Short mmCIF file of N, CA, C and O in Angstrom, two decimals:
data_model
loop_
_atom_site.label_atom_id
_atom_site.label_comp_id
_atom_site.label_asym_id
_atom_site.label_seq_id
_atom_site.Cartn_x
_atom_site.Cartn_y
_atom_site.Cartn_z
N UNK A 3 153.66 84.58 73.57
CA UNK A 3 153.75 85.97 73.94
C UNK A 3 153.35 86.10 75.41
O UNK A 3 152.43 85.39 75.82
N UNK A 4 153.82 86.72 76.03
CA UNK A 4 153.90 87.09 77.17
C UNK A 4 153.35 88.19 77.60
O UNK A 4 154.07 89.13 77.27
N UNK A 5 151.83 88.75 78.56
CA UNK A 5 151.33 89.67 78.88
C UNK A 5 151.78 90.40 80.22
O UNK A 5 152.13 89.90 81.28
N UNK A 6 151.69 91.63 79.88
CA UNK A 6 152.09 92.69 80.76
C UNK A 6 151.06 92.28 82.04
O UNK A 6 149.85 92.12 81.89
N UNK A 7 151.87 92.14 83.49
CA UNK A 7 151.01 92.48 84.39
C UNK A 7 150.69 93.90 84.81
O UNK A 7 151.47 94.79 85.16
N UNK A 8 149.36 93.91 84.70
CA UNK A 8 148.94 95.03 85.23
C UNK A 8 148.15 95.67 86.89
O UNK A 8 147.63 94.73 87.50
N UNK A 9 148.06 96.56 87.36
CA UNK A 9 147.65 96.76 88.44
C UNK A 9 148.74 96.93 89.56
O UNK A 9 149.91 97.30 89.40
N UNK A 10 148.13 96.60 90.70
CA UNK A 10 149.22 96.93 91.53
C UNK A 10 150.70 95.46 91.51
O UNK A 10 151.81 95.43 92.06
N UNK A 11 149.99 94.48 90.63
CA UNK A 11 150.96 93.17 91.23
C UNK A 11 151.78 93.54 90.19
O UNK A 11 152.58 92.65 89.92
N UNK A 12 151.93 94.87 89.28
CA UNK A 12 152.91 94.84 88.35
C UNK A 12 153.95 95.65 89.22
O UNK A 12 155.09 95.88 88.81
N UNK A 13 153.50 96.05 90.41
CA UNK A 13 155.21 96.56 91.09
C UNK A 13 155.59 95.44 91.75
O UNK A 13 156.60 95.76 92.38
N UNK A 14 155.35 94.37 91.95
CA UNK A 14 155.53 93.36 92.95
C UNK A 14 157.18 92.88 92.49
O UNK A 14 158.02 93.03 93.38
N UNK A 15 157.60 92.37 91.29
CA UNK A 15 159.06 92.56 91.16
C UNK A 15 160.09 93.71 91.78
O UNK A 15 161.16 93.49 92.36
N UNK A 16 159.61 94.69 91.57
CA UNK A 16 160.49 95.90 91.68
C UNK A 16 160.44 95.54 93.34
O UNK A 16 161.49 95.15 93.83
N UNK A 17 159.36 95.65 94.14
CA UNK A 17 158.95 95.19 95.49
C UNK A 17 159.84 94.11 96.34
O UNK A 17 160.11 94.25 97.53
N UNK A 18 160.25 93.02 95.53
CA UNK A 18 160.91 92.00 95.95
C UNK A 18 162.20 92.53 95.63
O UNK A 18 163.12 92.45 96.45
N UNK A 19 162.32 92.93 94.77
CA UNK A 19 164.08 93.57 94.31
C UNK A 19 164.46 94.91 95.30
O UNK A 19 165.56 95.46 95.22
N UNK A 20 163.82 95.18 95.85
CA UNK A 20 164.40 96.46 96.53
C UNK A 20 164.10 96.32 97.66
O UNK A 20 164.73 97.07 98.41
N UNK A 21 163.00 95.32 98.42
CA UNK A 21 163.27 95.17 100.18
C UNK A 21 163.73 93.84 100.28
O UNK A 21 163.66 93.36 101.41
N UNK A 22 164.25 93.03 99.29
CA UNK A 22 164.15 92.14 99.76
C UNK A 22 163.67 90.85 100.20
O UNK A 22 164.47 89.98 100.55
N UNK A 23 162.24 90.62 100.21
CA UNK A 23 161.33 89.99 100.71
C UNK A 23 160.49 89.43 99.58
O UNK A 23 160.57 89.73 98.39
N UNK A 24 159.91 88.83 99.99
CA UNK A 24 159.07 88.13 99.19
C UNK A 24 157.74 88.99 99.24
O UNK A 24 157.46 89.58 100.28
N UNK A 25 156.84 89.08 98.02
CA UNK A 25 155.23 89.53 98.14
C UNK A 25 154.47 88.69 99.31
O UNK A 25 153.63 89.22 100.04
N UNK A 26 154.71 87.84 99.38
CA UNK A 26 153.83 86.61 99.82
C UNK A 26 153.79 87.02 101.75
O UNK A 26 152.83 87.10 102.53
N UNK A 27 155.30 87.21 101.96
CA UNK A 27 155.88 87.53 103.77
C UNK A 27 155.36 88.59 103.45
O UNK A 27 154.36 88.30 104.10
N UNK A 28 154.90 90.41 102.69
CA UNK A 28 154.78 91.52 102.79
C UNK A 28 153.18 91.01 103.21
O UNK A 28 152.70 91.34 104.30
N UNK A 29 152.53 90.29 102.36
CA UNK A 29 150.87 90.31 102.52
C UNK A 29 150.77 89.81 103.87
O UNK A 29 149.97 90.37 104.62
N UNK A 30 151.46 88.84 104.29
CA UNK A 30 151.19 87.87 105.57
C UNK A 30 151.09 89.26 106.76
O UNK A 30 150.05 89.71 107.24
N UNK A 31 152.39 89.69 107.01
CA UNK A 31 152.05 91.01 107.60
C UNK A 31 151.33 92.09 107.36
O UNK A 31 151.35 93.14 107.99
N UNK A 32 150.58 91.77 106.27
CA UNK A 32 149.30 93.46 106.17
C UNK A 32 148.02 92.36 107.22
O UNK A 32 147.35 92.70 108.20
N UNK A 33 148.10 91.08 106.54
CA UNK A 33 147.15 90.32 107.18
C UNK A 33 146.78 90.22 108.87
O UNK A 33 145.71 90.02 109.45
N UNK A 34 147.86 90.41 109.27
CA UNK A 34 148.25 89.85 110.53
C UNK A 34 148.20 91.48 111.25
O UNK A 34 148.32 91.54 112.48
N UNK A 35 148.08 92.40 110.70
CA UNK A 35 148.12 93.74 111.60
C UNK A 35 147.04 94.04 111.91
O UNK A 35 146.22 94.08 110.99
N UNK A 36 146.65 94.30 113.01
CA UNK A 36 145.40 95.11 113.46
C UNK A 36 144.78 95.94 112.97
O UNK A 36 143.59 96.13 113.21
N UNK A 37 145.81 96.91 111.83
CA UNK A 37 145.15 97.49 110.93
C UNK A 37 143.87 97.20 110.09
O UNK A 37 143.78 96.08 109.59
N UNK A 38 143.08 97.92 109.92
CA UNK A 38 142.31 97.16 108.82
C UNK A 38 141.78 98.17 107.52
O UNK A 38 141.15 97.76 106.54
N UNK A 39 142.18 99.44 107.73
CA UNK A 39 141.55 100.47 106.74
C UNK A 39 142.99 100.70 106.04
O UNK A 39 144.08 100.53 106.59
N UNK A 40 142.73 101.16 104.57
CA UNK A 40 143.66 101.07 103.34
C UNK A 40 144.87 101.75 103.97
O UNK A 40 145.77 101.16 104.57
N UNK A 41 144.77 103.06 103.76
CA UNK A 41 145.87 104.21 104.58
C UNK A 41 146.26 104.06 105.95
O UNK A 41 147.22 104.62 106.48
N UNK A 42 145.55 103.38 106.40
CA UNK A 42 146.12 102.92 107.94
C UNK A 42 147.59 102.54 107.67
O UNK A 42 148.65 103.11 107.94
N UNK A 43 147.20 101.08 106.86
CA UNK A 43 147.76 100.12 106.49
C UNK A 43 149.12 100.92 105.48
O UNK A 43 150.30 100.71 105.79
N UNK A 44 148.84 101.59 104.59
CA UNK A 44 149.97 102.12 103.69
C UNK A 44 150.90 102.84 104.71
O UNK A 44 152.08 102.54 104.55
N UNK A 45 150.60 103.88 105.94
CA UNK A 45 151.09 104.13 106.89
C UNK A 45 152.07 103.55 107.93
O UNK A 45 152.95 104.08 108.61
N UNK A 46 151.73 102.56 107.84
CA UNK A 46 151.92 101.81 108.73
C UNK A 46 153.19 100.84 108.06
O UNK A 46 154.03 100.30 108.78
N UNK A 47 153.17 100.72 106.53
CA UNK A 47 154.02 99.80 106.07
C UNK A 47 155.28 101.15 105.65
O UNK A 47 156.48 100.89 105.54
N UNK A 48 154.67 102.66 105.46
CA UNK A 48 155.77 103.06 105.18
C UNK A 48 157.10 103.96 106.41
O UNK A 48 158.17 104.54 106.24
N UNK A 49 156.29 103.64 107.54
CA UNK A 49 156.96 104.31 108.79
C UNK A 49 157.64 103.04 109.44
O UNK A 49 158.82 103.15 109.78
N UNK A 50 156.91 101.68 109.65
CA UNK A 50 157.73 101.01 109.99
C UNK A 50 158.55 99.78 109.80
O UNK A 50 159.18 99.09 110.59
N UNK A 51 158.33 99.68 108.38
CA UNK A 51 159.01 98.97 107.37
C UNK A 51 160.02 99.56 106.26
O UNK A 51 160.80 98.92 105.55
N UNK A 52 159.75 101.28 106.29
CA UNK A 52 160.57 101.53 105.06
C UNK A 52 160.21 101.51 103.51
O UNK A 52 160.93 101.98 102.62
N UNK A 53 158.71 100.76 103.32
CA UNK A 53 158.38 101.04 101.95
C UNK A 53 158.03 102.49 101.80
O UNK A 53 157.92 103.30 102.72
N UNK A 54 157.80 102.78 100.08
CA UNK A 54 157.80 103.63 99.31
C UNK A 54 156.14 104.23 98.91
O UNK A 54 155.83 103.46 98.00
N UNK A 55 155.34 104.86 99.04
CA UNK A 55 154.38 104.91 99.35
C UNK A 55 153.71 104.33 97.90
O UNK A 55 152.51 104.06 97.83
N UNK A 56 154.70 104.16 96.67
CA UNK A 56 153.66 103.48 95.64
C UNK A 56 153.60 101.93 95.91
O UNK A 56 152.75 101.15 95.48
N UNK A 57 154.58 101.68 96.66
CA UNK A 57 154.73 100.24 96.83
C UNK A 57 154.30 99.69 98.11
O UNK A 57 154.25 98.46 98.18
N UNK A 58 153.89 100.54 99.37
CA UNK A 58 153.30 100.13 100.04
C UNK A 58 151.42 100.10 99.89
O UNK A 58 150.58 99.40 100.45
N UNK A 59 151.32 101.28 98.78
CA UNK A 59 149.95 101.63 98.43
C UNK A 59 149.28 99.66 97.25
O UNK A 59 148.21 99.10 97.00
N UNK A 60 150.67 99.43 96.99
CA UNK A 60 150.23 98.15 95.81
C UNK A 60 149.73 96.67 96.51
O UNK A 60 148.89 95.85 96.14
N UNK A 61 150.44 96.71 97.43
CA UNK A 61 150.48 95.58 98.39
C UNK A 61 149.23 96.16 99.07
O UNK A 61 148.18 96.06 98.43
N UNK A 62 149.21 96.59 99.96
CA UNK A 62 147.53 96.89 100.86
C UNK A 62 146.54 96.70 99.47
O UNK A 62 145.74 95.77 99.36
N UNK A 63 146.72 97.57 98.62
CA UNK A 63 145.80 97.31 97.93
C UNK A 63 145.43 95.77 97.66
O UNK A 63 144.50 95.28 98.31
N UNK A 64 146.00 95.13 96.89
CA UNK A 64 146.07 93.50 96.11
C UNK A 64 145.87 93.16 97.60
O UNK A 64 144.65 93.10 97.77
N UNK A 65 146.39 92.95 98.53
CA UNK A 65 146.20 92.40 99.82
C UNK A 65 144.55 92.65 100.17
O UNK A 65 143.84 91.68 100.42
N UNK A 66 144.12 93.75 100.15
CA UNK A 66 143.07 93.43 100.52
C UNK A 66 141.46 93.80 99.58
O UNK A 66 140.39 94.33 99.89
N UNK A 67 141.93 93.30 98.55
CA UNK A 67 141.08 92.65 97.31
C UNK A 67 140.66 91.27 96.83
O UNK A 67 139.82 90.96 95.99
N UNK A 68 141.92 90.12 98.01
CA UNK A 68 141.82 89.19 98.07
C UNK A 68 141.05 88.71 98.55
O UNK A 68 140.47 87.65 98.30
N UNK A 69 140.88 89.74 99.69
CA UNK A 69 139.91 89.37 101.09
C UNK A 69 138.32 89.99 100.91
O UNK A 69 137.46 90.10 101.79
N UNK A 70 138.21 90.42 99.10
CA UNK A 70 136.93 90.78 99.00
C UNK A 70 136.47 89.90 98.27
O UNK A 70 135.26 89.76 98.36
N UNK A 71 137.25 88.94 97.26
CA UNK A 71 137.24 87.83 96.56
C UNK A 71 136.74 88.66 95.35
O UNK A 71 135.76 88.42 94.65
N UNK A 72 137.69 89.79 95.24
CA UNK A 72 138.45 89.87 93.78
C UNK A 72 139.45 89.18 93.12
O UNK A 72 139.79 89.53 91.99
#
C-alpha cells in the first residue's frame, strides 16, 4: 500500500507538471536568492517565475524546513 504524501511536498507533482521543472532546480533557486524571509520568497517566486501562490507558498516552505533540519 502506498501512502498519501502529505504537506507541502504533496503539490510537488502537480509543481513539476505545470512549470516544468524539476522540485530539486525550484529549491536550488529559493536557496541561492538573497531572499531569506517566507513571503519575500513566495513573492518573489510568483512575480518572477510565474508560480501560483499555493505552489510557490509549498516550495519556500519545504525549502526552508530543510534548512531548520526538519
Amino acid at each position: 500500500m502506498t501512502e498519501t504524501v502529505k504537506g507541502p511536498a504533496g503539490y510537488f507533482p502537480s509543481i513539476e507538471k505545470k512549470y516544468g521543472r524539476p522540485v530539486a532546480e525550484w529549491k536550488d533557486l529559493i536557496r541561492s536568492s538573497p531572499l531569506t524571509r517566507h513571503m519575500e520568497l513566495v513573492s518573489w517566486l510568483k512575480t518572477e517565475h510565474g508560480l501560483g501562490h499555493g505552489h510557490a507558498n509549498a516550495l519556500v516552505a519545504h525549502t526552508l524546513a530543510e534548512g531548520k533540519g526538519k
